[in-house]
mmCIF file of C-alpha atoms in Angstrom:
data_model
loop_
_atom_site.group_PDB
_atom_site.id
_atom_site.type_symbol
_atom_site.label_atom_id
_atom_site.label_comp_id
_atom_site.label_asym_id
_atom_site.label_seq_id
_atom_site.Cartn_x
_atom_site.Cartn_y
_atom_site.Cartn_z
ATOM 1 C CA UNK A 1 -20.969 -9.101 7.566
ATOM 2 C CA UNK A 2 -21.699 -6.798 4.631
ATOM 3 C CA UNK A 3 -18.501 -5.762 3.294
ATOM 4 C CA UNK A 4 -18.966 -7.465 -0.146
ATOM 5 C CA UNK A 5 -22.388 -5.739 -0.583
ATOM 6 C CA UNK A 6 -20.738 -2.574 0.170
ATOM 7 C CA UNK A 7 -17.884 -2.848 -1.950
ATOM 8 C CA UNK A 8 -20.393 -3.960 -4.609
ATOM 9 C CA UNK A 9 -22.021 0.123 -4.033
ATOM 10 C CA UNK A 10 -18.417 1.595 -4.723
ATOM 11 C CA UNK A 11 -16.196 2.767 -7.657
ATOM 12 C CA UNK A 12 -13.733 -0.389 -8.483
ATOM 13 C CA UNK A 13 -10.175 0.742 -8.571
ATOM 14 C CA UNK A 14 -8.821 -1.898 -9.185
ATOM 15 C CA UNK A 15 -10.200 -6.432 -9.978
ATOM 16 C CA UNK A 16 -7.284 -8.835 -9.862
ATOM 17 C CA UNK A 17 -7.292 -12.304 -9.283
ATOM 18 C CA UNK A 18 -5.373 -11.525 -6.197
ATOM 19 C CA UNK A 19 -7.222 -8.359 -4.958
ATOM 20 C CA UNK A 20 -10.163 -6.270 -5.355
ATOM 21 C CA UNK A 21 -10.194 -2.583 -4.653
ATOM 22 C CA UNK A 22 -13.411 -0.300 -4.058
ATOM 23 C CA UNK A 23 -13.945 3.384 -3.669
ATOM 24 C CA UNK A 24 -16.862 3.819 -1.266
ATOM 25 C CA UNK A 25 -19.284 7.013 -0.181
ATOM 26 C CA UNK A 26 -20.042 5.086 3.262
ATOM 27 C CA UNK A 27 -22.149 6.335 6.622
ATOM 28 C CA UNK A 28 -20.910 10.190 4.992
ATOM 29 C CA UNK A 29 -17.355 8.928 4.608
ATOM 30 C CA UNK A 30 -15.296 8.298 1.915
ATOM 31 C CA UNK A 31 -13.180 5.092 2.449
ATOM 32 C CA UNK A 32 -11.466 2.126 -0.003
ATOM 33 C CA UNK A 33 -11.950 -1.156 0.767
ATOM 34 C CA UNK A 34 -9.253 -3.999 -0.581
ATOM 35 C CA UNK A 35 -10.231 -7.347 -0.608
ATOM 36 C CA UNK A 36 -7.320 -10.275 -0.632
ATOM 37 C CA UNK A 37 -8.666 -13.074 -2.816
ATOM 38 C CA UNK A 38 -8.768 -16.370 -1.074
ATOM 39 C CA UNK A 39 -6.089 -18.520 -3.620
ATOM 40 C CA UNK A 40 -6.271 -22.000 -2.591
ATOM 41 C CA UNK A 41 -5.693 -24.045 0.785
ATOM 42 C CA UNK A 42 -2.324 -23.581 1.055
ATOM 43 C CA UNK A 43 -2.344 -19.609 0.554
ATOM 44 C CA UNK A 44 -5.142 -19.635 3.329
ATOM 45 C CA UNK A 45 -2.877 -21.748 5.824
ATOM 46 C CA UNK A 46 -0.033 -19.439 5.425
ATOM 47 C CA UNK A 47 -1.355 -16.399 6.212
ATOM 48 C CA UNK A 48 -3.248 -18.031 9.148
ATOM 49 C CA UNK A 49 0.169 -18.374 10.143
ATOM 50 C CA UNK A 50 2.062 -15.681 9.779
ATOM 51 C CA UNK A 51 -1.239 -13.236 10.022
ATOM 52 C CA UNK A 52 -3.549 -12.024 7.334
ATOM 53 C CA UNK A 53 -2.263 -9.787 4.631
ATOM 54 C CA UNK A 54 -4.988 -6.954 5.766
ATOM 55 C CA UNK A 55 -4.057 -7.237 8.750
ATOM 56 C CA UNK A 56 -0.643 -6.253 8.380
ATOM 57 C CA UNK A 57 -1.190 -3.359 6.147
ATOM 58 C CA UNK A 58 -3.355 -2.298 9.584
ATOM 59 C CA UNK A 59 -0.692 -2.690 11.691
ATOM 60 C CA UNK A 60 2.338 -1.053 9.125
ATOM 61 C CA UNK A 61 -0.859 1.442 8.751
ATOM 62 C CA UNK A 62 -0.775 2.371 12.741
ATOM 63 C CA UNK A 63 3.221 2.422 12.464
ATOM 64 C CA UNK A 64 3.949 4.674 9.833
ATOM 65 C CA UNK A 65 0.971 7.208 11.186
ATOM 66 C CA UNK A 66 2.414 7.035 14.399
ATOM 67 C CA UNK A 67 6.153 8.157 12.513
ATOM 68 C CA UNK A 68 4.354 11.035 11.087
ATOM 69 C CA UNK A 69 4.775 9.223 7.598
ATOM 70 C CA UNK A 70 1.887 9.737 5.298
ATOM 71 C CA UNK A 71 -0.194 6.565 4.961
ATOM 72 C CA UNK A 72 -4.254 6.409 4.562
ATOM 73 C CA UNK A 73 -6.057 6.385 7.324
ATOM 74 C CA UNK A 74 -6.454 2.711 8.506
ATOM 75 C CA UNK A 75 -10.217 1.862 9.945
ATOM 76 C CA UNK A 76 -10.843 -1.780 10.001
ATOM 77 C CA UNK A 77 -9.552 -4.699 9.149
ATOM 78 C CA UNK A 78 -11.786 -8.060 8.579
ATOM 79 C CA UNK A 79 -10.575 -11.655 8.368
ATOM 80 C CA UNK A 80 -12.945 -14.215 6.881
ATOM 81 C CA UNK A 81 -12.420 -17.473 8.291
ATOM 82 C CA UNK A 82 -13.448 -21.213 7.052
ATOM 83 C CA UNK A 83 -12.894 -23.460 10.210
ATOM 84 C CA UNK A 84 -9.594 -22.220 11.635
ATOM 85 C CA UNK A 85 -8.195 -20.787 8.260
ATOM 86 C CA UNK A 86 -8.178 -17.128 7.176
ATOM 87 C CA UNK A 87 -10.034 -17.441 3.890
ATOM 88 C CA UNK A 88 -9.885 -13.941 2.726
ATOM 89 C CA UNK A 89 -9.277 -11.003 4.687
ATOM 90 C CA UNK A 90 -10.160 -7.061 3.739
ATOM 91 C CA UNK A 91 -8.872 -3.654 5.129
ATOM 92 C CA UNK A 92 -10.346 -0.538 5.104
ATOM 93 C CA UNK A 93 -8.542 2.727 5.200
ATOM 94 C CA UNK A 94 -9.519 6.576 4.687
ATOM 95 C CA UNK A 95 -9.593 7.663 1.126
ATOM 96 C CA UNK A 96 -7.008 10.089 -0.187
ATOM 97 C CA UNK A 97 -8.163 12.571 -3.393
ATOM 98 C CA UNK A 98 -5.561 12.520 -6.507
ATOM 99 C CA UNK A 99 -4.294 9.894 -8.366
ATOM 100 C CA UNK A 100 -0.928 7.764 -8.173
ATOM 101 C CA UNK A 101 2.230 9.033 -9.114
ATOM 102 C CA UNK A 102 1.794 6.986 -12.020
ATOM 103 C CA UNK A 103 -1.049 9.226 -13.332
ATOM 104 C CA UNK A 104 0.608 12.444 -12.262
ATOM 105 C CA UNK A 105 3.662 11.293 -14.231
ATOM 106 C CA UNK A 106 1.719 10.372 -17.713
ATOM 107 C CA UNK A 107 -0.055 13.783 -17.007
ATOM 108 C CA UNK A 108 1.002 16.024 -20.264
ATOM 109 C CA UNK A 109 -0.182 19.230 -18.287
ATOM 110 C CA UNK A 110 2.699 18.845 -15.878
ATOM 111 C CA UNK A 111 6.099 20.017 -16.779
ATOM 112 C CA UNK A 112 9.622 18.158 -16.515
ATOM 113 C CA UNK A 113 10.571 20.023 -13.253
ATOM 114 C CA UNK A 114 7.412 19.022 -11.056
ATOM 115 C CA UNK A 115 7.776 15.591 -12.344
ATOM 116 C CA UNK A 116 11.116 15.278 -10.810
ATOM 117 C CA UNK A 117 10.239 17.143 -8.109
ATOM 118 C CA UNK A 118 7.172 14.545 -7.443
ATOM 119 C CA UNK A 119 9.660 11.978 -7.696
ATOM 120 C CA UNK A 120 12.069 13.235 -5.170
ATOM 121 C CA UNK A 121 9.479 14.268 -3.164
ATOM 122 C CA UNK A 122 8.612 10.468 -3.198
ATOM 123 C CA UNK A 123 12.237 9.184 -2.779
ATOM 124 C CA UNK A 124 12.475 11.324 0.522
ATOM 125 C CA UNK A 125 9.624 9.548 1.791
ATOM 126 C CA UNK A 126 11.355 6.137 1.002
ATOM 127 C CA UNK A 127 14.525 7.640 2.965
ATOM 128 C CA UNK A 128 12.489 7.996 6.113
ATOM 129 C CA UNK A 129 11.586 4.493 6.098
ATOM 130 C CA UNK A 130 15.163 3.756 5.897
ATOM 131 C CA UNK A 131 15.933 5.775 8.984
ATOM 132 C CA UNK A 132 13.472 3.399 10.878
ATOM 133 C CA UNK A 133 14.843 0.642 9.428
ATOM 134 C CA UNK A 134 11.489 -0.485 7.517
ATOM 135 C CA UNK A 135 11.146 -1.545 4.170
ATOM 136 C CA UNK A 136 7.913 -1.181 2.072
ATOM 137 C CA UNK A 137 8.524 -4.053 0.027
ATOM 138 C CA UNK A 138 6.379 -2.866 -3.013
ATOM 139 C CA UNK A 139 7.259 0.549 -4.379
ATOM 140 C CA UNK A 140 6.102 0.913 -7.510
ATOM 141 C CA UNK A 141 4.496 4.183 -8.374
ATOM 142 C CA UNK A 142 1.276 2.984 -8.316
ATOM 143 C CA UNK A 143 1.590 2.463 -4.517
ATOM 144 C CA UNK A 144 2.317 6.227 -3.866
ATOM 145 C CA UNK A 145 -0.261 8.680 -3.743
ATOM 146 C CA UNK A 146 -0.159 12.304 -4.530
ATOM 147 C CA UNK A 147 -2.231 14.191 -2.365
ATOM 148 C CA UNK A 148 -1.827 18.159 -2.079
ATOM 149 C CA UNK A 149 0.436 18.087 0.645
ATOM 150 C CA UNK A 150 2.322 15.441 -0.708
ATOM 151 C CA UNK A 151 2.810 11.954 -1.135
ATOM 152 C CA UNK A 152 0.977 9.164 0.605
ATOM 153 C CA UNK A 153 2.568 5.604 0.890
ATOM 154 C CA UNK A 154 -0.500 2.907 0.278
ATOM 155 C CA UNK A 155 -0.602 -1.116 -0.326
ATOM 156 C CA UNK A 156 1.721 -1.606 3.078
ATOM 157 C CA UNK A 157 0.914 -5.651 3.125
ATOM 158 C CA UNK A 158 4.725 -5.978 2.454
ATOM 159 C CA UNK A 159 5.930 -3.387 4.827
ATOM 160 C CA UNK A 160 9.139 -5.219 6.955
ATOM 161 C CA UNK A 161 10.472 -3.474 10.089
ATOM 162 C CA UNK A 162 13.902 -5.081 10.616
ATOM 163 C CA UNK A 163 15.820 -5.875 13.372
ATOM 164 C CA UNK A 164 19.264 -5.482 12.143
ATOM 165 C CA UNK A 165 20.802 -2.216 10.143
ATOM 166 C CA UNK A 166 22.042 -4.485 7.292
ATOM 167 C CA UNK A 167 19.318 -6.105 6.648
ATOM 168 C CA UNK A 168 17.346 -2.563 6.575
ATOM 169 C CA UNK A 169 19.693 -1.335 4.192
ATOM 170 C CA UNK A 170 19.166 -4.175 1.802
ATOM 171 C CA UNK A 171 15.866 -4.227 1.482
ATOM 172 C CA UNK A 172 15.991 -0.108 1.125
ATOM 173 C CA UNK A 173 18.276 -0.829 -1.687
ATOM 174 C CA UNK A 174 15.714 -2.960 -3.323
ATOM 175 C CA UNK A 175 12.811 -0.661 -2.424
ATOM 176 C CA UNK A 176 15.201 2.219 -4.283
ATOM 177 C CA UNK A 177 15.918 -0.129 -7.233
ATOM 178 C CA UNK A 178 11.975 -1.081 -8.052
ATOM 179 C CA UNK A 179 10.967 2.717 -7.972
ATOM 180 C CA UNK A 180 13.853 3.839 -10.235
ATOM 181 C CA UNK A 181 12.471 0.647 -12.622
ATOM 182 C CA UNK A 182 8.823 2.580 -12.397
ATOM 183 C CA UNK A 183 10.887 5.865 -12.961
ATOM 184 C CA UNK A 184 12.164 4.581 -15.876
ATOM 185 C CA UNK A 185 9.591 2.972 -17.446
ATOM 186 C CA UNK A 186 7.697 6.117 -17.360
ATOM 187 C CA UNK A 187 10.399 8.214 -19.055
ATOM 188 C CA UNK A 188 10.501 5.881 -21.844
ATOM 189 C CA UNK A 189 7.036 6.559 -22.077
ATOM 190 C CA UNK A 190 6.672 10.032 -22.061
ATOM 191 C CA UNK A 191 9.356 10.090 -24.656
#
């Protein structure tokens, strides 16, 4: 009933129109808290219908923990409703120290090798998806972390899990192609 109030406490990460994104010291845990914006009627009835964005990243949370892929820790996930419509929804995971590749690739202090060992680091990751035939759907470097013992996959509201091998390999194809847009970007960058 308080999670606004709480996230109001934290460290924002991040204040889009379509998401807000706390850093929280709560009950002697650290956590993040992501709140998906309500954005009109019809937004609202479609993810009453096919589920709440939060509460798929909890459930492609529990899945890729349960692969022994590196994900934060999922905790909660609340859905606001107005009548029978999911008006907003949050989810709450376990925070993880260090920043995005992003930052670790704009980061001057790290030489050319350990940025492309980051990145391949973060490409094998993306490979065991493939080999369960799941997709993240989102992989811009932003959306990986780097922890110390490597890197952790985060923002899993897209995550697929597909039936059929094709399919898989697709959507692996265009997870693949989005990061190597982020990879380039940040060469041209740090050039």
């Amino acid at each position: 009933a308080r999670i606004d109030e709480i996230m109001d406490q934290g460290k924002v990460l991040k204040a889009g129109k379509t998401c807000h994104v706390c850093h929280v010291a709560w009950n002697d845990r650290q956590i993040v808290i992501k709140r998906y914006n309500h954005q009109g009627w019809i937004h609202s009835l479609r993810h009453t219908l096919k589920t709440s964005r939060a509460r798929r990243s909890w459930v492609s949370g529990h899945r890729l923990r349960f692969l022994d892929i590196r994900t934060p820790e999922p905790l909660a996930y609340v859905e606001r409703l107005k009548g029978p419509l999911v008006w907003c929804s949050y989810i709450v995971t376990g925070y993880i120290p260090g920043g995005n590749l992003a930052d670790v690739l704009r980061d001057k202090n790290i030489s050319v090798e350990e940025r492309r060992e980051r990145i391949a680091q973060a490409e094998n990751v993306l490979r065991q998806l493939d080999d369960y035939r799941i997709t993240h759907g989102d992989t811009k470097h932003a959306n990986v972390l780097m922890s110390q013992d490597g890197p952790v996959l985060t923002d899993l509201d897209a995550m697929t899990v597909h039936w059929w091998r094709w399919r898989s390999r697709a959507g692996h194809r265009k997870d693949m192609e989005r990061f190597a847009v982020d990879c380039a970007a940040q060469k041209g960058r740090s050039s």
